[in-house]
PDB file of C-alpha atoms in Angstrom:
ATOM      1  CA  MET L  26     -20.925   7.200 142.348  1.00  0.00           C
ATOM      2  CA  GLY L  27     -17.411   7.448 140.828  1.00  0.00           C
ATOM      3  CA  GLY L  28     -18.386  10.574 138.894  1.00  0.00           C
ATOM      4  CA  GLY L  29     -19.803  12.191 141.990  1.00  0.00           C
ATOM      5  CA  MET L  30     -16.561  11.489 143.903  1.00  0.00           C
ATOM      6  CA  ARG L  31     -14.490  12.980 141.084  1.00  0.00           C
ATOM      7  CA  GLN L  32     -16.689  16.094 141.109  1.00  0.00           C
ATOM      8  CA  SER L  33     -16.264  16.396 144.879  1.00  0.00           C
ATOM      9  CA  ARG L  34     -12.509  16.175 144.512  1.00  0.00           C
ATOM     10  CA  ARG L  35     -12.675  18.759 141.744  1.00  0.00           C
ATOM     11  CA  LEU L  36     -14.672  21.076 143.950  1.00  0.00           C
ATOM     12  CA  PHE L  37     -12.355  20.680 146.917  1.00  0.00           C
ATOM     13  CA  GLY L  38      -9.339  21.303 144.703  1.00  0.00           C
ATOM     14  CA  SER L  39     -11.001  24.367 143.221  1.00  0.00           C
ATOM     15  CA  LEU L  40     -11.789  25.792 146.615  1.00  0.00           C
ATOM     16  CA  LEU L  41      -8.171  25.323 147.692  1.00  0.00           C
ATOM     17  CA  VAL L  42      -6.980  27.005 144.494  1.00  0.00           C
ATOM     18  CA  LEU L  43      -9.196  29.987 145.165  1.00  0.00           C
ATOM     19  CA  VAL L  44      -7.857  30.215 148.722  1.00  0.00           C
ATOM     20  CA  PHE L  45      -4.271  29.834 147.456  1.00  0.00           C
ATOM     21  CA  LEU L  46      -4.592  32.735 145.016  1.00  0.00           C
ATOM     22  CA  LEU L  47      -3.939  35.352 147.658  1.00  0.00           C
ATOM     23  CA  GLY L  48      -1.155  37.932 147.910  1.00  0.00           C
ATOM     24  CA  CYS L  49      -1.031  41.682 148.286  1.00  0.00           C
ATOM     25  CA  SER L  50       0.091  44.659 150.379  1.00  0.00           C
ATOM     26  CA  GLU L  51      -1.137  47.116 152.930  1.00  0.00           C
ATOM     27  CA  SER L  52      -3.190  50.183 151.922  1.00  0.00           C
ATOM     28  CA  GLN L  53      -0.301  52.620 152.384  1.00  0.00           C
ATOM     29  CA  THR L  54       1.993  54.526 150.070  1.00  0.00           C
ATOM     30  CA  ALA L  55       3.678  52.381 147.451  1.00  0.00           C
ATOM     31  CA  VAL L  56       7.144  53.059 148.936  1.00  0.00           C
ATOM     32  CA  PRO L  57       7.012  52.838 152.752  1.00  0.00           C
ATOM     33  CA  GLU L  58       8.824  55.358 154.890  1.00  0.00           C
ATOM     34  CA  GLU L  59      12.133  54.357 156.436  1.00  0.00           C
ATOM     35  CA  PHE L  60      11.577  51.216 158.479  1.00  0.00           C
ATOM     36  CA  PRO L  61      12.321  51.550 162.207  1.00  0.00           C
ATOM     37  CA  VAL L  62      14.999  49.273 163.716  1.00  0.00           C
ATOM     38  CA  VAL L  63      13.588  47.258 166.582  1.00  0.00           C
ATOM     39  CA  ASP L  64      14.961  48.151 169.986  1.00  0.00           C
ATOM     40  CA  GLY L  65      15.018  45.339 172.574  1.00  0.00           C
ATOM     41  CA  GLU L  66      13.249  42.003 172.228  1.00  0.00           C
ATOM     42  CA  TRP L  67      11.473  41.608 168.921  1.00  0.00           C
ATOM     43  CA  ASP L  68       7.780  40.863 169.419  1.00  0.00           C
ATOM     44  CA  GLY L  69       7.352  39.110 166.069  1.00  0.00           C
ATOM     45  CA  VAL L  70       4.710  41.623 165.021  1.00  0.00           C
ATOM     46  CA  THR L  71       6.632  44.571 163.507  1.00  0.00           C
ATOM     47  CA  PRO L  72       6.701  43.845 159.762  1.00  0.00           C
ATOM     48  CA  LEU L  73       9.646  43.908 157.381  1.00  0.00           C
ATOM     49  CA  PRO L  74       9.398  46.582 154.595  1.00  0.00           C
ATOM     50  CA  LEU L  75       8.273  44.228 151.781  1.00  0.00           C
ATOM     51  CA  GLU L  76       5.733  42.618 154.082  1.00  0.00           C
ATOM     52  CA  LEU L  77       3.672  45.767 153.601  1.00  0.00           C
ATOM     53  CA  TYR L  78       3.031  44.589 150.033  1.00  0.00           C
ATOM     54  CA  LEU L  79       1.997  41.068 151.035  1.00  0.00           C
ATOM     55  CA  GLU L  80      -0.818  41.686 153.445  1.00  0.00           C
ATOM     56  CA  ILE L  81      -3.193  39.100 152.024  1.00  0.00           C
ATOM     57  CA  ARG L  82      -0.440  36.516 152.483  1.00  0.00           C
ATOM     58  CA  GLU L  83      -0.678  37.173 156.184  1.00  0.00           C
ATOM     59  CA  PRO L  84      -2.607  34.281 157.771  1.00  0.00           C
ATOM     60  CA  GLN L  85      -5.217  36.485 159.439  1.00  0.00           C
ATOM     61  CA  MET L  86      -5.949  38.443 156.278  1.00  0.00           C
ATOM     62  CA  ALA L  87      -5.987  35.219 154.215  1.00  0.00           C
ATOM     63  CA  HIS L  88      -8.566  33.867 156.664  1.00  0.00           C
ATOM     64  CA  PHE L  89     -10.826  36.877 156.009  1.00  0.00           C
ATOM     65  CA  PHE L  90     -10.404  36.362 152.275  1.00  0.00           C
ATOM     66  CA  ASP L  91     -11.396  32.700 152.723  1.00  0.00           C
ATOM     67  CA  LEU L  92     -14.569  33.866 154.439  1.00  0.00           C
ATOM     68  CA  ALA L  93     -15.319  36.251 151.586  1.00  0.00           C
ATOM     69  CA  LEU L  94     -14.835  33.459 149.045  1.00  0.00           C
ATOM     70  CA  ASP L  95     -17.098  31.182 151.066  1.00  0.00           C
ATOM     71  CA  GLN L  96     -19.808  33.841 151.269  1.00  0.00           C
ATOM     72  CA  ALA L  97     -19.615  34.562 147.566  1.00  0.00           C
ATOM     73  CA  LEU L  98     -19.988  30.884 146.743  1.00  0.00           C
ATOM     74  CA  MET L  99     -22.887  30.450 149.134  1.00  0.00           C
ATOM     75  CA  ASP L 100     -24.669  33.473 147.635  1.00  0.00           C
ATOM     76  CA  CYS L 101     -24.144  32.165 144.114  1.00  0.00           C
ATOM     77  CA  VAL L 102     -25.454  28.683 144.831  1.00  0.00           C
ATOM     78  CA  THR L 103     -28.395  30.017 146.885  1.00  0.00           C
ATOM     79  CA  GLU L 104     -29.385  32.292 144.001  1.00  0.00           C
ATOM     80  CA  ALA L 105     -29.474  29.196 141.788  1.00  0.00           C
ATOM     81  CA  GLY L 106     -32.083  27.680 144.088  1.00  0.00           C
ATOM     82  CA  GLN L 107     -30.005  25.304 146.282  1.00  0.00           C
ATOM     83  CA  GLU L 108     -29.047  25.413 149.961  1.00  0.00           C
ATOM     84  CA  PHE L 109     -25.296  25.678 150.463  1.00  0.00           C
ATOM     85  CA  ASP L 110     -23.740  26.397 153.863  1.00  0.00           C
ATOM     86  CA  ILE L 111     -19.965  26.041 153.979  1.00  0.00           C
ATOM     87  CA  PRO L 112     -18.713  25.158 157.482  1.00  0.00           C
ATOM     88  CA  THR L 113     -17.478  28.121 159.496  1.00  0.00           C
ATOM     89  CA  ARG L 114     -13.705  28.425 159.394  1.00  0.00           C
ATOM     90  CA  THR L 115     -11.620  28.725 162.567  1.00  0.00           C
ATOM     91  CA  PRO L 116      -9.147  31.621 162.310  1.00  0.00           C
ATOM     92  CA  PRO L 117      -5.424  31.022 162.757  1.00  0.00           C
ATOM     93  CA  GLU L 118      -3.803  32.071 166.011  1.00  0.00           C
ATOM     94  CA  ASN L 119      -0.495  33.821 166.697  1.00  0.00           C
ATOM     95  CA  VAL L 120       0.932  33.355 163.210  1.00  0.00           C
ATOM     96  CA  SER L 121       2.344  35.822 160.681  1.00  0.00           C
ATOM     97  CA  LEU L 122       4.497  35.898 157.580  1.00  0.00           C
ATOM     98  CA  THR L 123       7.560  36.280 159.756  1.00  0.00           C
ATOM     99  CA  ASN L 124       6.563  33.610 162.239  1.00  0.00           C
ATOM    100  CA  ARG L 125       9.696  31.492 162.786  1.00  0.00           C
ATOM    101  CA  ARG L 126      11.460  33.364 160.000  1.00  0.00           C
ATOM    102  CA  TYR L 127      14.621  33.299 162.115  1.00  0.00           C
ATOM    103  CA  GLY L 128      13.870  29.925 163.686  1.00  0.00           C
ATOM    104  CA  LEU L 129      12.102  29.533 166.977  1.00  0.00           C
ATOM    105  CA  MET L 130      11.525  32.925 168.621  1.00  0.00           C
ATOM    106  CA  ASN L 131       8.879  32.430 171.301  1.00  0.00           C
ATOM    107  CA  ILE L 132       9.913  31.178 174.757  1.00  0.00           C
ATOM    108  CA  GLU L 133       6.411  29.974 175.626  1.00  0.00           C
ATOM    109  CA  GLU L 134       6.263  27.878 172.486  1.00  0.00           C
ATOM    110  CA  ALA L 135       9.717  26.513 173.221  1.00  0.00           C
ATOM    111  CA  THR L 136       8.712  25.541 176.765  1.00  0.00           C
ATOM    112  CA  THR L 137       5.478  23.839 175.706  1.00  0.00           C
ATOM    113  CA  TYR L 138       6.136  22.435 172.250  1.00  0.00           C
ATOM    114  CA  GLY L 139       9.887  22.441 171.784  1.00  0.00           C
ATOM    115  CA  TYR L 140      10.540  23.169 168.109  1.00  0.00           C
ATOM    116  CA  ARG L 141       7.135  22.043 166.959  1.00  0.00           C
ATOM    117  CA  PRO L 142       4.526  24.623 165.969  1.00  0.00           C
ATOM    118  CA  PRO L 143       1.522  25.060 168.253  1.00  0.00           C
ATOM    119  CA  PRO L 144      -1.513  23.118 167.045  1.00  0.00           C
ATOM    120  CA  GLN L 145      -3.833  24.996 164.681  1.00  0.00           C
ATOM    121  CA  SER L 146      -7.383  24.181 163.691  1.00  0.00           C
ATOM    122  CA  ASP L 147      -7.494  22.119 160.495  1.00  0.00           C
ATOM    123  CA  ASN L 148     -10.273  23.629 158.407  1.00  0.00           C
ATOM    124  CA  SER L 149      -9.545  21.305 155.501  1.00  0.00           C
ATOM    125  CA  LYS L 150     -10.998  18.280 157.353  1.00  0.00           C
ATOM    126  CA  ALA L 151     -14.369  20.022 157.751  1.00  0.00           C
ATOM    127  CA  LEU L 152     -14.279  21.031 154.081  1.00  0.00           C
ATOM    128  CA  VAL L 153     -13.593  17.458 152.956  1.00  0.00           C
ATOM    129  CA  ALA L 154     -16.485  16.162 155.050  1.00  0.00           C
ATOM    130  CA  PHE L 155     -18.686  18.917 153.608  1.00  0.00           C
ATOM    131  CA  GLN L 156     -17.801  17.958 150.028  1.00  0.00           C
ATOM    132  CA  GLN L 157     -19.059  14.444 150.664  1.00  0.00           C
ATOM    133  CA  THR L 158     -22.561  15.713 151.495  1.00  0.00           C
ATOM    134  CA  LEU L 159     -23.090  17.693 148.287  1.00  0.00           C
ATOM    135  CA  SER L 160     -25.853  16.705 145.937  1.00  0.00           C
ATOM    136  CA  SER L 161     -25.274  16.349 142.204  1.00  0.00           C
ATOM    137  CA  GLU L 162     -27.391  19.492 141.659  1.00  0.00           C
ATOM    138  CA  VAL L 163     -25.143  21.573 143.843  1.00  0.00           C
ATOM    139  CA  GLU L 164     -21.989  20.164 142.259  1.00  0.00           C
ATOM    140  CA  SER L 165     -23.377  21.050 138.843  1.00  0.00           C
ATOM    141  CA  ILE L 166     -24.047  24.597 139.957  1.00  0.00           C
ATOM    142  CA  LEU L 167     -20.537  24.909 141.328  1.00  0.00           C
ATOM    143  CA  ASN L 168     -18.627  23.268 138.490  1.00  0.00           C
ATOM    144  CA  GLY L 169     -20.955  23.859 135.543  1.00  0.00           C
ATOM    145  CA  PRO L 170     -22.903  21.112 133.762  1.00  0.00           C
ATOM    146  CA  GLU L 171     -20.886  17.860 133.911  1.00  0.00           C
ATOM    147  CA  GLY L 172     -17.867  19.809 135.148  1.00  0.00           C
ATOM    148  CA  SER L 173     -17.675  21.862 131.965  1.00  0.00           C
ATOM    149  CA  GLY L 174     -16.924  25.126 133.787  1.00  0.00           C
ATOM    150  CA  GLY L 175     -18.840  28.367 133.984  1.00  0.00           C
ATOM    151  CA  GLY L 176     -20.338  27.503 137.384  1.00  0.00           C
ATOM    152  CA  CYS L 177     -20.141  29.386 140.651  1.00  0.00           C
ATOM    153  CA  LEU L 178     -16.498  28.411 141.228  1.00  0.00           C
ATOM    154  CA  ASP L 179     -15.482  30.029 137.936  1.00  0.00           C
ATOM    155  CA  GLN L 180     -17.627  33.083 138.592  1.00  0.00           C
ATOM    156  CA  VAL L 181     -16.209  33.683 142.053  1.00  0.00           C
ATOM    157  CA  GLY L 182     -12.685  32.935 140.856  1.00  0.00           C
ATOM    158  CA  VAL L 183     -12.940  35.623 138.189  1.00  0.00           C
ATOM    159  CA  THR L 184     -14.946  38.295 139.994  1.00  0.00           C
ATOM    160  CA  LEU L 185     -13.612  38.024 143.582  1.00  0.00           C
ATOM    161  CA  ALA L 186     -10.230  36.244 143.412  1.00  0.00           C
ATOM    162  CA  LEU L 187      -9.419  38.044 140.111  1.00  0.00           C
ATOM    163  CA  ARG L 188      -7.649  34.865 139.056  1.00  0.00           C
ATOM    164  CA  ASP L 189      -7.166  35.982 135.430  1.00  0.00           C
ATOM    165  CA  ASP L 190      -5.519  39.276 136.358  1.00  0.00           C
ATOM    166  CA  PRO L 191      -1.847  39.399 135.180  1.00  0.00           C
ATOM    167  CA  ARG L 192      -0.924  41.365 138.275  1.00  0.00           C
ATOM    168  CA  TRP L 193      -0.821  38.106 140.233  1.00  0.00           C
ATOM    169  CA  GLN L 194       2.634  37.710 138.729  1.00  0.00           C
ATOM    170  CA  ASP L 195       3.669  41.051 140.221  1.00  0.00           C
ATOM    171  CA  LEU L 196       2.621  39.809 143.656  1.00  0.00           C
ATOM    172  CA  ALA L 197       4.507  36.530 143.123  1.00  0.00           C
ATOM    173  CA  THR L 198       7.626  38.569 142.228  1.00  0.00           C
ATOM    174  CA  VAL L 199       7.278  40.648 145.408  1.00  0.00           C
ATOM    175  CA  GLU L 200       7.024  37.457 147.410  1.00  0.00           C
ATOM    176  CA  GLU L 201      10.212  36.153 145.777  1.00  0.00           C
ATOM    177  CA  MET L 202      11.957  39.365 146.701  1.00  0.00           C
ATOM    178  CA  PHE L 203      10.657  39.074 150.271  1.00  0.00           C
ATOM    179  CA  ASN L 204      12.083  35.550 150.545  1.00  0.00           C
ATOM    180  CA  SER L 205      15.359  36.371 148.819  1.00  0.00           C
ATOM    181  CA  THR L 206      16.609  38.717 151.544  1.00  0.00           C
ATOM    182  CA  LEU L 207      16.315  35.978 154.160  1.00  0.00           C
ATOM    183  CA  TYR L 208      18.932  33.982 152.250  1.00  0.00           C
ATOM    184  CA  SER L 209      21.181  36.822 151.142  1.00  0.00           C
ATOM    185  CA  SER L 210      21.251  38.328 154.616  1.00  0.00           C
ATOM    186  CA  VAL L 211      23.358  35.479 156.023  1.00  0.00           C
ATOM    187  CA  GLU L 212      26.292  36.654 153.885  1.00  0.00           C
ATOM    188  CA  GLU L 213      26.436  40.015 155.670  1.00  0.00           C
ATOM    189  CA  PRO L 214      29.402  40.145 158.092  1.00  0.00           C
ATOM    190  CA  VAL L 215      27.416  41.590 160.981  1.00  0.00           C
ATOM    191  CA  LEU L 216      24.958  38.725 160.741  1.00  0.00           C
ATOM    192  CA  VAL L 217      27.693  36.134 160.295  1.00  0.00           C
ATOM    193  CA  GLU L 218      29.130  37.330 163.620  1.00  0.00           C
ATOM    194  CA  ALA L 219      25.732  37.343 165.366  1.00  0.00           C
ATOM    195  CA  LEU L 220      25.008  33.782 164.155  1.00  0.00           C
ATOM    196  CA  GLN L 221      28.354  32.624 165.466  1.00  0.00           C
ATOM    197  CA  GLN L 222      27.671  34.198 168.857  1.00  0.00           C
ATOM    198  CA  TRP L 223      24.265  32.487 168.962  1.00  0.00           C
ATOM    199  CA  SER L 224      25.850  29.148 167.987  1.00  0.00           C
ATOM    200  CA  ASP L 225      28.492  29.484 170.733  1.00  0.00           C
ATOM    201  CA  CYS L 226      25.834  30.360 173.282  1.00  0.00           C
ATOM    202  CA  VAL L 227      23.687  27.322 172.420  1.00  0.00           C
ATOM    203  CA  GLU L 228      26.667  25.003 172.534  1.00  0.00           C
ATOM    204  CA  LYS L 229      27.669  26.355 175.903  1.00  0.00           C
ATOM    205  CA  GLU L 230      24.145  25.967 177.313  1.00  0.00           C
ATOM    206  CA  VAL L 231      23.183  22.503 176.004  1.00  0.00           C
ATOM    207  CA  GLY L 232      26.270  21.047 174.332  1.00  0.00           C
ATOM    208  CA  LEU L 233      24.797  21.062 170.822  1.00  0.00           C
ATOM    209  CA  SER L 234      26.517  22.721 167.885  1.00  0.00           C
ATOM    210  CA  PHE L 235      24.342  24.376 165.206  1.00  0.00           C
ATOM    211  CA  ILE L 236      25.477  26.777 162.467  1.00  0.00           C
ATOM    212  CA  HIS L 237      22.012  28.130 161.659  1.00  0.00           C
ATOM    213  CA  PRO L 238      18.664  28.206 163.520  1.00  0.00           C
ATOM    214  CA  SER L 239      17.010  26.069 160.845  1.00  0.00           C
ATOM    215  CA  GLU L 240      19.582  23.366 161.591  1.00  0.00           C
ATOM    216  CA  ALA L 241      18.507  23.361 165.228  1.00  0.00           C
ATOM    217  CA  MET L 242      14.886  22.905 164.252  1.00  0.00           C
ATOM    218  CA  ALA L 243      15.661  20.151 161.739  1.00  0.00           C
ATOM    219  CA  HIS L 244      17.679  18.270 164.349  1.00  0.00           C
ATOM    220  CA  PHE L 245      14.612  17.638 166.454  1.00  0.00           C
ATOM    221  CA  VAL L 246      11.404  17.907 164.396  1.00  0.00           C
ATOM    222  CA  SER L 247      12.027  14.639 162.531  1.00  0.00           C
ATOM    223  CA  ARG L 248      11.440  12.855 165.797  1.00  0.00           C
ATOM    224  CA  GLU L 249       7.931  11.688 166.655  1.00  0.00           C
ATOM    225  CA  THR L 250       7.351  13.785 169.770  1.00  0.00           C
ATOM    226  CA  ALA L 251       8.993  16.648 171.626  1.00  0.00           C
ATOM    227  CA  SER L 252      11.268  15.232 174.350  1.00  0.00           C
ATOM    228  CA  GLU L 253      12.485  17.101 177.411  1.00  0.00           C
ATOM    229  CA  GLU L 254      15.886  17.319 175.704  1.00  0.00           C
ATOM    230  CA  GLU L 255      14.245  19.071 172.767  1.00  0.00           C
ATOM    231  CA  LYS L 256      12.402  21.530 175.011  1.00  0.00           C
ATOM    232  CA  ILE L 257      15.563  22.355 176.938  1.00  0.00           C
ATOM    233  CA  ALA L 258      17.431  22.939 173.663  1.00  0.00           C
ATOM    234  CA  ALA L 259      14.596  25.069 172.278  1.00  0.00           C
ATOM    235  CA  ILE L 260      14.536  27.239 175.397  1.00  0.00           C
ATOM    236  CA  ALA L 261      18.323  27.707 175.173  1.00  0.00           C
ATOM    237  CA  ASP L 262      17.950  28.525 171.450  1.00  0.00           C
ATOM    238  CA  VAL L 263      15.460  31.327 172.101  1.00  0.00           C
ATOM    239  CA  ASN L 264      17.262  32.695 175.129  1.00  0.00           C
ATOM    240  CA  CYS L 265      20.527  32.804 173.196  1.00  0.00           C
ATOM    241  CA  LYS L 266      18.902  34.648 170.331  1.00  0.00           C
ATOM    242  CA  TYR L 267      17.893  37.410 172.711  1.00  0.00           C
ATOM    243  CA  GLN L 268      21.150  37.370 174.660  1.00  0.00           C
ATOM    244  CA  VAL L 269      23.249  38.082 171.560  1.00  0.00           C
ATOM    245  CA  GLY L 270      20.627  40.204 169.777  1.00  0.00           C
ATOM    246  CA  LEU L 271      20.368  37.830 166.818  1.00  0.00           C
ATOM    247  CA  ILE L 272      16.737  38.592 165.915  1.00  0.00           C
ATOM    248  CA  GLU L 273      17.221  42.341 166.071  1.00  0.00           C
ATOM    249  CA  THR L 274      20.409  42.149 164.025  1.00  0.00           C
ATOM    250  CA  TRP L 275      18.799  39.882 161.450  1.00  0.00           C
ATOM    251  CA  GLN L 276      15.753  42.044 161.065  1.00  0.00           C
ATOM    252  CA  ALA L 277      17.916  45.175 160.729  1.00  0.00           C
ATOM    253  CA  VAL L 278      20.022  43.526 157.993  1.00  0.00           C
ATOM    254  CA  GLU L 279      16.938  42.347 156.114  1.00  0.00           C
ATOM    255  CA  THR L 280      15.324  45.730 156.484  1.00  0.00           C
ATOM    256  CA  GLU L 281      18.300  47.397 154.771  1.00  0.00           C
ATOM    257  CA  LEU L 282      18.360  44.804 151.975  1.00  0.00           C
ATOM    258  CA  GLN L 283      14.610  45.090 151.387  1.00  0.00           C
ATOM    259  CA  GLN L 284      14.724  48.853 151.326  1.00  0.00           C
ATOM    260  CA  VAL L 285      17.241  48.650 148.488  1.00  0.00           C
ATOM    261  CA  LEU L 286      14.858  46.385 146.580  1.00  0.00           C
ATOM    262  CA  ILE L 287      12.026  48.820 147.194  1.00  0.00           C
ATOM    263  CA  ASP L 288      14.113  51.704 145.843  1.00  0.00           C
ATOM    264  CA  GLU L 289      14.943  49.673 142.733  1.00  0.00           C
ATOM    265  CA  ASN L 290      11.438  48.417 142.001  1.00  0.00           C
ATOM    266  CA  HIS L 291       9.035  51.389 142.341  1.00  0.00           C
ATOM    267  CA  GLU L 292       6.860  50.537 139.320  1.00  0.00           C
ATOM    268  CA  LEU L 293       6.464  46.891 140.280  1.00  0.00           C
ATOM    269  CA  LEU L 294       5.500  47.792 143.785  1.00  0.00           C
ATOM    270  CA  GLU L 295       3.071  50.457 142.619  1.00  0.00           C
ATOM    271  CA  ARG L 296       1.263  47.793 140.566  1.00  0.00           C
ATOM    272  CA  ALA L 297       1.339  45.314 143.454  1.00  0.00           C
ATOM    273  CA  HIS L 298       0.000  47.975 145.799  1.00  0.00           C
ATOM    274  CA  ALA L 299      -2.874  48.825 143.455  1.00  0.00           C
ATOM    275  CA  PHE L 300      -3.797  45.175 142.946  1.00  0.00           C
ATOM    276  CA  ASN L 301      -3.614  44.526 146.655  1.00  0.00           C
ATOM    277  CA  SER L 302      -6.029  47.383 147.270  1.00  0.00           C
ATOM    278  CA  ALA L 303      -8.406  46.028 144.622  1.00  0.00           C
ATOM    279  CA  LEU L 304      -8.490  42.600 146.274  1.00  0.00           C
ATOM    280  CA  ILE L 305      -9.107  44.047 149.716  1.00  0.00           C
ATOM    281  CA  ASP L 306     -11.899  46.286 148.403  1.00  0.00           C
ATOM    282  CA  LEU L 307     -13.600  43.240 146.856  1.00  0.00           C
ATOM    283  CA  MET L 308     -13.133  41.268 150.085  1.00  0.00           C
ATOM    284  CA  ASP L 309     -14.655  44.124 152.141  1.00  0.00           C
ATOM    285  CA  HIS L 310     -17.829  43.887 150.027  1.00  0.00           C
ATOM    286  CA  TYR L 311     -18.572  40.594 151.772  1.00  0.00           C
TER     287      TYR L 311
END
């Protein structure tokens, strides 16, 4: 019994590892054309330049890759003579890599949930329940005899997730670059001014003083539930962002910083682009 439980935990962990090994870019030229500056309210959809190299990190694309991994595992186990039907995953809704990158940005979310993210389906619970139903024969096929490796998890990890490919490090580097501009951007004078204008606006509207949008979120989310005070503050937060043009300014600053990184890292991004395309081609097979 104990061994079976350890195997189930190993399987669940392996599945999560396969799902976690995702990261790539859109099938476009390795160096995107000049990125357009957003005019008017930002819709949260237009990507930042380096986001074009991280497409599989996008929640919707990652969901499709999850489905491909599931199908590959099911095919492998079925070919070995056992039934294996992984529960259907529920796709994420209204999320992206830049979701809440500049704090809360959606007035409907602010009105309904305050600073808390909208509820999403938790696929992990169904996976955990599924693990507990697996027979020892299926676990052996997945993990190899007595967990020795060489089973379906290893096969899918190598052939579909390309887990041994050194270009994963290239994608990790691109992701670090993508994140770095969020932090370096706050030192740019034009953004310093826009943040101050946003802060003054929020303080005028609700009497709360925040230096940065993340501070506003942290002020409330540690509480158990979203109070009316939180929702009022969240609405003021979003409205003030649009009143002073904070989101547009922030995105424009990051766009310029990321374009510099793109110009300085052509070879890295070429490799990341090629690897991204390889992953998507493998995913499309399923």
